[in-house]
Structure formats: C-alpha cells, structure tokens
Amino acid sequence: MREREIWKNALSSLETRLSKAIVVTFFQETELTHLSDEGATVSCPNRLIADHLKSRHADLIGQTLASIIGARPKLSFEVKNALPNKPQELGPIFRARENDGLSSSYTFNNFIVGLSNQLAVSATKAVVGHPGGLHNPLFLYSGVGLGKTHLLHALGNALKEGDPSLSVLYCPAEKFTNELIQSIQDQRSASRFRKKYRSLDVLLVDDIQFIAGREATQEEFFNTFNELYISGKQIVLASDRNPGEIQKLEERLVSRFMGGLVADIQEPDLDLRLAILRQKTKEQGESMQEEVLLALAQQITGNIRQLEGALHQLLSFALSTPASSSDLLLQITKHLPQPKQFGPEEIVKAVCHHFSLNPDVLRSPSRTKETVLARQVAAYLLRNLGQTSLSKIGDLLGGRDHTTVLYGIEKIEKELTQNLLLRNRVEAAKVEILGKTF
Ligand code: ADP
Ligand code: MG
C-alpha cells in the first residue's frame, strides 16, 4: 500500500532528524491512513500522542512528507479507533485514595532555622499562609543534603494540617517522568495521568533538574504547570541549582520557574550545624556531651545529611561501648571524613600542573589547542567537583562569559564518553585534587 511505504520512509527520515528514542516513543503506533493532493491524515494511538505530534512535530512531518512525495500536504491528526461512546470500564469500587507522597516526619517543627536557610524557610512558610499567592512558583535550590526535600514535605504537611481538603502532591520529578511514560501506553491512563496532576491544589516537585533534556516530559510538565498556574494553584519546585543553570532545560520552563520567587539554601554555618546536632540527638532520645557535638560540627561542614550520618555513627559507638568524651573525640578525628581542603583555586592549580601550563596562560586570551582544552577541563572540574557557579568559573578562568564556560563543560562531558585519553587525563587531575584531602 502506498501510504504504508511512504510512512515507513518518513519515519526513517524522521529518525535522523529527531532521534530514534523520540520516534520510538511517539511514532511507534502511528499510521498514515490517508494521503491525497489535499491532505494527509496521521492516525495516532491516543490523544496525548496526537496532540504532541501536532504541537511539536507537525512542521517536520510536513517537510519530510514533502521531500518524499514532492508536495507538502495539509496535515491532520486523528486518534485511532476513537470510540466516543465506549462505556467507561468501572474501576474497583474502593479505589485507594491517591497517595499524597508526604512523609509526616519532615515538619517545620523539626527543621532548624539558621542564616543559611532563613530565606528558603520564610518563603516556604509564606506559602502556607497564601497558597497560590505571591510566591508562585516557589523555586528552592541548593547543593545536596541541605534541606530542600525536608522543606517540601514540611510545607505539604503544614498545608494539609491547615486545610485537610486541599489536594497536595509531593512528587520527585523522576516519578512524574516514569508515570508519564507509562501513561503514553493507552488513552485511559493518559487521561488519568493528566487528571491526577492537573486537578491538584498544590504540586510539590522535587529534583526538577531531572526533566532537563527530556523532551516529552518537559512538554507535559510545561502544560501541567500552565494549567495549574492559570487556575491559581500553588507550585513549588526544588532543584540542585538555579533555573538558569540547569543545562538542557527549555527556555520557556526556565522563565516560568523564575517567574515567582527563587530562594537558595546555603551551606550551614557552625551555629546551625551545632543546633541541628543537638536537636537530632534529642530526637533520638539520647544525650551527648556538648564538646563532642561541637567537635563533630567543626569536623563535618557543608552537608547536613553527612552530619546526621556521622552523629548516628557516634551515637551507636557510644551506646555499644562505655565511652568518655575523649574516647568520642578520638573517634571523630580517627574515623570521620576530614573537611575538604580544596577550593576552586586548588582545582585550577591541579589542572595547570597536569597540563604543564602556567595558570597565567590559562587565564590569558591564548587559544592554542592545549590551552583551550585545559581551560575546558578546569571548567568541567570546577563545576563537578567544586560545584562552582558558571559566572565564578568564568572569573577564575580569566573573565570568560558563562555561555563560553557552559559550552566548554558540555564539550568535555561529551568528549569524556568517547575519548579514553582525555578520560585518563581528567581522572588523573581529579586524583590530584581529591587526593590532597585524605
Ligand atoms: P536535600 O533535599 O537538599 O538534598 P534533605 O531535605 O534530604 O536535603 O536533607 C538531608 C537531611 O538533613 C534530612 O534528613 C533533613 O531532615 C536534614 N536537614 C536538612 N536541613 C535541616 C535543618 N535545617 N534542620 C533539621 N534537619 C535538617
Ligand atoms: Mg532532596
């Protein structure tokens, strides 16, 4: 059949223009059911796919068909076997209430406020008073283990406590993505998926950076976001970096995410670390000498999850052996990770050493091949090991702008998957940097 052959050709050509994954996901069950001078009809397995192809790929499909048949047909998309009167299958009578994903152990009560998280806490608490109000969306970001997930749950719990009828959902972005992929299988689950996310009063999405680079998820999330936002529903997002720095996140999402309030959480200072240790010890029903807690707080900087882990280690040691303060202090210095000794300067130094370059050359305008490579590796390591911001990296590398920096990092990321020699060089530089800390 003519249509079938043409569509087969079109799909293999689309595979080279889009990607195999996209074609498999969205075109797998499509057919060209009609083709004439007037137009072409593409039949799709469900409405979600029909809408997606129409909004995202219609132009490319038109071009592709034109390149095969010599004229560009007017496209229409239909849903295969759409039976509008098909009776709805009845679900179980007692369908379990959708789980809100909230964990009751994360509350505002057990979240200690300090200088580093004050902004994020007050923004989150403001949402409790006015969901869908001024801080919409609220975007929280920080490095790992600094309390974003805790705050999302605390907010959800507080909202439900204030008004149990609110429909609130806590959802890691990865779960959203997986559910979306499953929902594409058939029309009924697609509409269930949409209904679930679009009928919420409050949507809390954790680790939103996960959707970056995933086209279908970004598209669906954009639509979900808009629908909730327009109806005045509250959206809160958490990420490991600010929206502008999430690579491969569509521009329209970046601007939506920045449209409300963006608040970061910084690394905790000594006072906050100590206060957290006191509180966690109390929560465990234990006690611990103040000097021991202080030593622990001095030793473990940066990440609160690590701080908790170290405290648990210490508490169980103290429980298993009758230990004096000095025994415990010894444990801390002997067994717990030492604070990191390297900063951005050390990373730059190690890369220069490795590439036998003078740091001044690295910061100079020189564009010899080896210097450019060293600069890009430095940017990559500053980002990945040092979690340094793009603009700071630009400054450290002689005043380069953040797009150049980003380009360099992405280039190295790509090269590392293909170039063994480069991988060895980067690994060696890494060992040099990290090796200094042990
Ligand atoms: P993130 O989502 O930013 O990676 P989490 O919210 O998972 O971090 O926090 C890591 C751990 O540290 C959790 O057990 C959390 O309860 C705890 N934590 C973080 N910040 C605080 C805080 N300010 N007060 C009490 N516990 C905290
Ligand atoms: Mg988290």
Short mmCIF file of N, CA and C in Angstrom, two decimals, residues 108-256:
data_model
loop_
_atom_site.label_atom_id
_atom_site.label_comp_id
_atom_site.label_asym_id
_atom_site.label_seq_id
_atom_site.Cartn_x
_atom_site.Cartn_y
_atom_site.Cartn_z
N PHE A 108 8.01 21.59 59.86
CA PHE A 108 8.70 22.85 60.18
C PHE A 108 9.24 22.79 61.60
N ASN A 109 8.51 22.04 62.46
CA ASN A 109 8.96 21.95 63.85
C ASN A 109 10.35 21.36 64.00
N ASN A 110 10.65 20.33 63.19
CA ASN A 110 11.98 19.74 63.36
C ASN A 110 12.96 20.23 62.29
N PHE A 111 12.70 21.38 61.73
CA PHE A 111 13.64 21.99 60.79
C PHE A 111 14.27 23.19 61.48
N ILE A 112 15.56 23.16 61.68
CA ILE A 112 16.21 24.24 62.40
C ILE A 112 16.58 25.37 61.44
N VAL A 113 16.22 26.57 61.87
CA VAL A 113 16.47 27.72 61.00
C VAL A 113 17.77 28.41 61.37
N GLY A 114 18.56 28.72 60.38
CA GLY A 114 19.80 29.47 60.59
C GLY A 114 19.95 30.48 59.47
N LEU A 115 21.08 31.17 59.47
CA LEU A 115 21.29 32.20 58.45
C LEU A 115 21.20 31.63 57.03
N SER A 116 21.74 30.42 56.87
CA SER A 116 21.88 29.88 55.53
C SER A 116 20.57 29.43 54.89
N ASN A 117 19.55 29.14 55.73
CA ASN A 117 18.30 28.66 55.13
C ASN A 117 17.10 29.55 55.45
N GLN A 118 17.39 30.67 56.10
CA GLN A 118 16.35 31.59 56.53
C GLN A 118 15.41 32.02 55.40
N LEU A 119 16.01 32.38 54.27
CA LEU A 119 15.21 32.87 53.14
C LEU A 119 14.27 31.78 52.64
N ALA A 120 14.82 30.58 52.48
CA ALA A 120 14.01 29.47 51.97
C ALA A 120 12.88 29.15 52.95
N VAL A 121 13.19 29.19 54.24
CA VAL A 121 12.15 28.86 55.23
C VAL A 121 11.07 29.92 55.24
N SER A 122 11.46 31.19 55.22
CA SER A 122 10.39 32.19 55.31
C SER A 122 9.55 32.20 54.03
N ALA A 123 10.18 31.95 52.89
CA ALA A 123 9.40 31.87 51.64
C ALA A 123 8.42 30.70 51.71
N THR A 124 8.90 29.57 52.21
CA THR A 124 8.05 28.38 52.27
C THR A 124 6.90 28.59 53.26
N LYS A 125 7.23 29.21 54.38
CA LYS A 125 6.16 29.46 55.37
C LYS A 125 5.13 30.45 54.83
N ALA A 126 5.60 31.39 54.01
CA ALA A 126 4.65 32.35 53.43
C ALA A 126 3.64 31.64 52.54
N VAL A 127 4.07 30.56 51.90
CA VAL A 127 3.16 29.80 51.05
C VAL A 127 2.06 29.14 51.88
N VAL A 128 2.41 28.76 53.12
CA VAL A 128 1.39 28.13 53.97
C VAL A 128 0.22 29.10 54.17
N GLY A 129 0.56 30.37 54.35
CA GLY A 129 -0.49 31.36 54.55
C GLY A 129 -1.29 31.66 53.28
N HIS A 130 -0.62 31.65 52.13
CA HIS A 130 -1.29 32.03 50.88
C HIS A 130 -0.92 31.11 49.74
N PRO A 131 -1.40 29.88 49.75
CA PRO A 131 -1.05 29.03 48.60
C PRO A 131 -1.57 29.64 47.30
N GLY A 132 -0.75 29.63 46.29
CA GLY A 132 -1.16 30.21 45.01
C GLY A 132 -1.05 31.73 45.01
N GLY A 133 -0.44 32.29 46.07
CA GLY A 133 -0.33 33.74 46.17
C GLY A 133 0.91 34.30 45.50
N LEU A 134 1.60 35.14 46.23
CA LEU A 134 2.70 35.90 45.65
C LEU A 134 3.88 35.02 45.22
N HIS A 135 4.20 34.03 46.03
CA HIS A 135 5.37 33.20 45.73
C HIS A 135 4.98 32.01 44.87
N ASN A 136 4.56 32.29 43.66
CA ASN A 136 4.13 31.18 42.81
C ASN A 136 4.74 31.33 41.43
N PRO A 137 5.57 30.40 40.98
CA PRO A 137 6.01 29.24 41.72
C PRO A 137 7.07 29.65 42.73
N LEU A 138 7.24 28.80 43.75
CA LEU A 138 8.39 28.96 44.63
C LEU A 138 9.43 27.95 44.17
N PHE A 139 10.64 28.45 43.94
CA PHE A 139 11.71 27.58 43.44
C PHE A 139 12.83 27.56 44.48
N LEU A 140 13.09 26.38 45.06
CA LEU A 140 14.15 26.25 46.06
C LEU A 140 15.34 25.53 45.44
N TYR A 141 16.53 26.04 45.69
CA TYR A 141 17.68 25.28 45.19
C TYR A 141 18.85 25.32 46.17
N SER A 142 19.65 24.26 46.12
CA SER A 142 20.84 24.17 46.96
C SER A 142 21.61 22.93 46.57
N GLY A 143 22.81 22.80 47.11
CA GLY A 143 23.57 21.57 46.96
C GLY A 143 22.85 20.43 47.70
N VAL A 144 23.40 19.23 47.60
CA VAL A 144 22.69 18.10 48.22
C VAL A 144 22.74 18.15 49.74
N GLY A 145 21.70 17.56 50.32
CA GLY A 145 21.66 17.36 51.77
C GLY A 145 21.51 18.62 52.57
N LEU A 146 20.90 19.66 52.00
CA LEU A 146 20.79 20.92 52.75
C LEU A 146 19.35 21.24 53.14
N GLY A 147 18.42 20.32 52.87
CA GLY A 147 17.08 20.50 53.43
C GLY A 147 15.95 20.81 52.46
N LYS A 148 16.19 20.73 51.15
CA LYS A 148 15.10 21.04 50.21
C LYS A 148 13.94 20.06 50.33
N THR A 149 14.28 18.78 50.33
CA THR A 149 13.23 17.77 50.40
C THR A 149 12.47 17.90 51.72
N HIS A 150 13.21 18.12 52.79
CA HIS A 150 12.59 18.32 54.09
C HIS A 150 11.57 19.47 54.03
N LEU A 151 11.99 20.58 53.44
CA LEU A 151 11.09 21.74 53.38
C LEU A 151 9.85 21.48 52.51
N LEU A 152 10.01 20.75 51.43
CA LEU A 152 8.84 20.45 50.58
C LEU A 152 7.81 19.65 51.38
N HIS A 153 8.29 18.63 52.09
CA HIS A 153 7.36 17.83 52.90
C HIS A 153 6.75 18.68 54.02
N ALA A 154 7.60 19.48 54.67
CA ALA A 154 7.10 20.31 55.78
C ALA A 154 5.98 21.22 55.28
N LEU A 155 6.18 21.78 54.09
CA LEU A 155 5.16 22.65 53.51
C LEU A 155 3.88 21.88 53.23
N GLY A 156 4.02 20.73 52.60
CA GLY A 156 2.84 19.91 52.29
C GLY A 156 2.09 19.54 53.56
N ASN A 157 2.84 19.11 54.58
CA ASN A 157 2.19 18.72 55.84
C ASN A 157 1.47 19.90 56.49
N ALA A 158 2.13 21.07 56.48
CA ALA A 158 1.52 22.23 57.11
C ALA A 158 0.25 22.65 56.37
N LEU A 159 0.29 22.58 55.04
CA LEU A 159 -0.89 22.96 54.25
C LEU A 159 -2.05 22.01 54.55
N LYS A 160 -1.76 20.73 54.63
CA LYS A 160 -2.83 19.75 54.87
C LYS A 160 -3.37 19.90 56.29
N GLU A 161 -2.48 20.27 57.19
CA GLU A 161 -2.94 20.46 58.56
C GLU A 161 -3.90 21.65 58.63
N GLY A 162 -3.55 22.71 57.90
CA GLY A 162 -4.40 23.90 57.89
C GLY A 162 -5.72 23.63 57.18
N ASP A 163 -5.70 22.85 56.14
CA ASP A 163 -6.92 22.59 55.38
C ASP A 163 -6.86 21.18 54.79
N PRO A 164 -7.43 20.21 55.53
CA PRO A 164 -7.31 18.81 55.10
C PRO A 164 -7.96 18.55 53.74
N SER A 165 -8.81 19.47 53.29
CA SER A 165 -9.47 19.21 52.00
C SER A 165 -8.58 19.58 50.80
N LEU A 166 -7.47 20.27 51.08
CA LEU A 166 -6.57 20.63 49.97
C LEU A 166 -5.99 19.38 49.33
N SER A 167 -5.94 19.37 48.00
CA SER A 167 -5.24 18.21 47.43
C SER A 167 -3.81 18.61 47.10
N VAL A 168 -2.91 17.95 47.82
CA VAL A 168 -1.48 18.27 47.77
C VAL A 168 -0.76 17.02 47.26
N LEU A 169 0.24 17.23 46.43
CA LEU A 169 1.03 16.07 46.00
C LEU A 169 2.51 16.42 46.04
N TYR A 170 3.27 15.55 46.71
CA TYR A 170 4.73 15.64 46.66
C TYR A 170 5.19 14.60 45.64
N CYS A 171 6.01 15.04 44.71
CA CYS A 171 6.39 14.12 43.65
C CYS A 171 7.81 14.40 43.17
N PRO A 172 8.70 13.43 43.28
CA PRO A 172 10.01 13.62 42.66
C PRO A 172 9.85 13.66 41.14
N ALA A 173 10.64 14.50 40.48
CA ALA A 173 10.47 14.66 39.02
C ALA A 173 10.66 13.33 38.29
N GLU A 174 11.45 12.47 38.85
CA GLU A 174 11.66 11.17 38.21
C GLU A 174 10.37 10.36 38.18
N LYS A 175 9.59 10.48 39.24
CA LYS A 175 8.32 9.75 39.30
C LYS A 175 7.36 10.32 38.25
N PHE A 176 7.33 11.63 38.16
CA PHE A 176 6.48 12.28 37.14
C PHE A 176 6.84 11.73 35.77
N THR A 177 8.14 11.67 35.49
CA THR A 177 8.61 11.19 34.19
C THR A 177 8.18 9.74 33.96
N ASN A 178 8.39 8.89 34.96
CA ASN A 178 8.03 7.48 34.79
C ASN A 178 6.54 7.31 34.57
N GLU A 179 5.75 8.04 35.34
CA GLU A 179 4.30 7.93 35.18
C GLU A 179 3.87 8.42 33.81
N LEU A 180 4.53 9.46 33.34
CA LEU A 180 4.18 9.98 32.01
C LEU A 180 4.46 8.90 30.95
N ILE A 181 5.61 8.27 31.05
CA ILE A 181 5.97 7.26 30.06
C ILE A 181 4.95 6.13 30.09
N GLN A 182 4.58 5.71 31.30
CA GLN A 182 3.57 4.65 31.39
C GLN A 182 2.24 5.09 30.82
N SER A 183 1.91 6.35 31.05
CA SER A 183 0.58 6.83 30.64
C SER A 183 0.45 6.91 29.12
N ILE A 184 1.58 6.94 28.44
CA ILE A 184 1.51 7.08 26.98
C ILE A 184 0.99 5.79 26.33
N GLN A 185 1.05 4.70 27.10
CA GLN A 185 0.63 3.41 26.53
C GLN A 185 -0.82 3.41 26.06
N ASP A 186 -1.70 3.97 26.82
CA ASP A 186 -3.09 3.95 26.34
C ASP A 186 -3.84 5.19 26.80
N GLN A 187 -4.95 5.40 26.13
CA GLN A 187 -5.67 6.65 26.30
C GLN A 187 -6.21 6.84 27.71
N ARG A 188 -6.66 5.71 28.30
CA ARG A 188 -7.27 5.85 29.61
C ARG A 188 -6.24 6.26 30.65
N SER A 189 -5.05 5.64 30.58
CA SER A 189 -4.06 6.04 31.59
C SER A 189 -3.54 7.44 31.30
N ALA A 190 -3.54 7.85 30.02
CA ALA A 190 -3.12 9.21 29.72
C ALA A 190 -4.07 10.21 30.36
N SER A 191 -5.36 9.94 30.28
CA SER A 191 -6.26 10.94 30.85
C SER A 191 -6.23 10.86 32.38
N ARG A 192 -5.98 9.67 32.90
CA ARG A 192 -5.86 9.56 34.36
C ARG A 192 -4.64 10.36 34.85
N PHE A 193 -3.54 10.25 34.10
CA PHE A 193 -2.32 10.97 34.45
C PHE A 193 -2.59 12.47 34.48
N ARG A 194 -3.20 12.95 33.40
CA ARG A 194 -3.48 14.40 33.34
C ARG A 194 -4.38 14.85 34.47
N LYS A 195 -5.41 14.04 34.71
CA LYS A 195 -6.36 14.41 35.74
C LYS A 195 -5.65 14.49 37.09
N LYS A 196 -4.81 13.51 37.34
CA LYS A 196 -4.11 13.45 38.62
C LYS A 196 -3.30 14.73 38.85
N TYR A 197 -2.54 15.16 37.86
CA TYR A 197 -1.64 16.30 38.08
C TYR A 197 -2.33 17.64 37.90
N ARG A 198 -3.36 17.65 37.07
CA ARG A 198 -3.95 18.96 36.78
C ARG A 198 -5.10 19.33 37.70
N SER A 199 -5.49 18.39 38.60
CA SER A 199 -6.60 18.74 39.49
C SER A 199 -6.10 19.04 40.90
N LEU A 200 -4.77 19.22 41.02
CA LEU A 200 -4.22 19.46 42.35
C LEU A 200 -4.39 20.91 42.79
N ASP A 201 -4.36 21.12 44.11
CA ASP A 201 -4.29 22.50 44.62
C ASP A 201 -2.84 22.90 44.81
N VAL A 202 -2.01 21.93 45.17
CA VAL A 202 -0.60 22.22 45.42
C VAL A 202 0.25 21.10 44.84
N LEU A 203 1.18 21.46 43.99
CA LEU A 203 2.09 20.46 43.43
C LEU A 203 3.51 20.77 43.89
N LEU A 204 4.12 19.79 44.57
CA LEU A 204 5.49 19.96 45.07
C LEU A 204 6.39 19.01 44.28
N VAL A 205 7.24 19.54 43.44
CA VAL A 205 8.09 18.66 42.63
C VAL A 205 9.54 18.76 43.07
N ASP A 206 10.09 17.61 43.43
CA ASP A 206 11.46 17.58 43.93
C ASP A 206 12.42 17.23 42.80
N ASP A 207 13.63 17.74 42.90
CA ASP A 207 14.68 17.42 41.91
C ASP A 207 14.23 17.66 40.48
N ILE A 208 13.67 18.83 40.24
CA ILE A 208 13.09 19.14 38.93
C ILE A 208 14.15 19.13 37.83
N GLN A 209 15.45 19.26 38.21
CA GLN A 209 16.50 19.21 37.19
C GLN A 209 16.47 17.90 36.41
N PHE A 210 15.80 16.90 36.98
CA PHE A 210 15.74 15.59 36.31
C PHE A 210 15.06 15.66 34.95
N ILE A 211 14.15 16.59 34.75
CA ILE A 211 13.41 16.60 33.48
C ILE A 211 14.23 17.24 32.35
N ALA A 212 15.35 17.89 32.69
CA ALA A 212 16.14 18.56 31.65
C ALA A 212 16.57 17.57 30.58
N GLY A 213 16.50 17.99 29.33
CA GLY A 213 16.93 17.13 28.23
C GLY A 213 15.90 16.09 27.84
N ARG A 214 14.79 15.98 28.60
CA ARG A 214 13.76 15.00 28.23
C ARG A 214 12.60 15.75 27.60
N GLU A 215 12.50 15.60 26.32
CA GLU A 215 11.59 16.45 25.56
C GLU A 215 10.12 16.26 25.93
N ALA A 216 9.70 14.99 25.95
CA ALA A 216 8.27 14.74 26.20
C ALA A 216 7.90 15.17 27.61
N THR A 217 8.80 14.92 28.57
CA THR A 217 8.49 15.28 29.96
C THR A 217 8.41 16.79 30.11
N GLN A 218 9.33 17.50 29.47
CA GLN A 218 9.31 18.96 29.58
C GLN A 218 8.03 19.52 28.99
N GLU A 219 7.62 18.94 27.88
CA GLU A 219 6.39 19.38 27.22
C GLU A 219 5.19 19.18 28.15
N GLU A 220 5.09 17.98 28.71
CA GLU A 220 3.95 17.68 29.57
C GLU A 220 4.01 18.52 30.85
N PHE A 221 5.22 18.69 31.38
CA PHE A 221 5.33 19.48 32.60
C PHE A 221 4.96 20.94 32.35
N PHE A 222 5.37 21.43 31.19
CA PHE A 222 5.03 22.81 30.83
C PHE A 222 3.50 22.98 30.81
N ASN A 223 2.82 22.03 30.20
CA ASN A 223 1.36 22.13 30.12
C ASN A 223 0.72 21.99 31.50
N THR A 224 1.24 21.07 32.30
CA THR A 224 0.71 20.89 33.66
C THR A 224 0.91 22.18 34.45
N PHE A 225 2.11 22.70 34.36
CA PHE A 225 2.46 23.93 35.08
C PHE A 225 1.48 25.05 34.71
N ASN A 226 1.31 25.24 33.40
CA ASN A 226 0.45 26.33 32.96
C ASN A 226 -0.97 26.17 33.45
N GLU A 227 -1.47 24.95 33.36
CA GLU A 227 -2.85 24.74 33.75
C GLU A 227 -3.05 25.03 35.24
N LEU A 228 -2.11 24.56 36.05
CA LEU A 228 -2.22 24.81 37.49
C LEU A 228 -2.05 26.30 37.78
N TYR A 229 -1.07 26.88 37.14
CA TYR A 229 -0.73 28.27 37.42
C TYR A 229 -1.90 29.20 37.08
N ILE A 230 -2.48 28.96 35.91
CA ILE A 230 -3.60 29.80 35.46
C ILE A 230 -4.78 29.69 36.43
N SER A 231 -4.96 28.50 37.01
CA SER A 231 -6.08 28.37 37.95
C SER A 231 -5.69 28.77 39.36
N GLY A 232 -4.53 29.42 39.50
CA GLY A 232 -4.16 29.95 40.82
C GLY A 232 -3.71 28.89 41.80
N LYS A 233 -3.27 27.73 41.28
CA LYS A 233 -2.80 26.68 42.18
C LYS A 233 -1.32 26.86 42.46
N GLN A 234 -0.90 26.36 43.62
CA GLN A 234 0.49 26.59 44.03
C GLN A 234 1.43 25.52 43.48
N ILE A 235 2.57 25.99 42.97
CA ILE A 235 3.60 25.06 42.50
C ILE A 235 4.89 25.37 43.25
N VAL A 236 5.52 24.35 43.80
CA VAL A 236 6.82 24.53 44.45
C VAL A 236 7.79 23.53 43.84
N LEU A 237 8.97 24.02 43.50
CA LEU A 237 9.95 23.17 42.83
C LEU A 237 11.25 23.20 43.61
N ALA A 238 11.96 22.08 43.63
CA ALA A 238 13.27 22.06 44.25
C ALA A 238 14.27 21.50 43.27
N SER A 239 15.49 22.04 43.32
CA SER A 239 16.50 21.64 42.35
C SER A 239 17.88 21.79 42.95
N ASP A 240 18.85 21.14 42.32
CA ASP A 240 20.21 21.25 42.82
C ASP A 240 20.92 22.51 42.32
N ARG A 241 20.27 23.26 41.44
CA ARG A 241 20.87 24.53 41.02
C ARG A 241 19.78 25.48 40.56
N ASN A 242 20.10 26.73 40.33
CA ASN A 242 19.04 27.66 39.99
C ASN A 242 18.60 27.44 38.54
N PRO A 243 17.36 27.88 38.21
CA PRO A 243 16.79 27.52 36.91
C PRO A 243 17.70 27.86 35.73
N GLY A 244 18.36 29.00 35.81
CA GLY A 244 19.19 29.43 34.69
C GLY A 244 20.40 28.54 34.47
N GLU A 245 20.74 27.77 35.47
CA GLU A 245 21.94 26.95 35.36
C GLU A 245 21.65 25.48 35.08
N ILE A 246 20.38 25.15 34.92
CA ILE A 246 20.07 23.75 34.61
C ILE A 246 20.28 23.55 33.11
N GLN A 247 21.29 22.76 32.78
CA GLN A 247 21.58 22.56 31.36
C GLN A 247 20.45 21.79 30.69
N LYS A 248 20.21 22.13 29.45
CA LYS A 248 19.20 21.45 28.63
C LYS A 248 17.78 21.58 29.18
N LEU A 249 17.54 22.62 29.96
CA LEU A 249 16.17 22.89 30.38
C LEU A 249 15.62 23.93 29.41
N GLU A 250 14.44 23.62 28.84
CA GLU A 250 13.88 24.52 27.82
C GLU A 250 13.72 25.93 28.37
N GLU A 251 14.00 26.89 27.52
CA GLU A 251 13.95 28.30 27.89
C GLU A 251 12.60 28.70 28.49
N ARG A 252 11.52 28.19 27.89
CA ARG A 252 10.19 28.58 28.38
C ARG A 252 9.96 28.08 29.80
N LEU A 253 10.60 26.93 30.15
CA LEU A 253 10.46 26.45 31.53
C LEU A 253 11.31 27.29 32.46
N VAL A 254 12.53 27.63 31.99
CA VAL A 254 13.40 28.48 32.82
C VAL A 254 12.65 29.75 33.19
N SER A 255 12.00 30.36 32.20
CA SER A 255 11.36 31.64 32.51
C SER A 255 10.13 31.44 33.40
N ARG A 256 9.41 30.33 33.22
CA ARG A 256 8.30 30.05 34.15
C ARG A 256 8.84 29.87 35.57
#
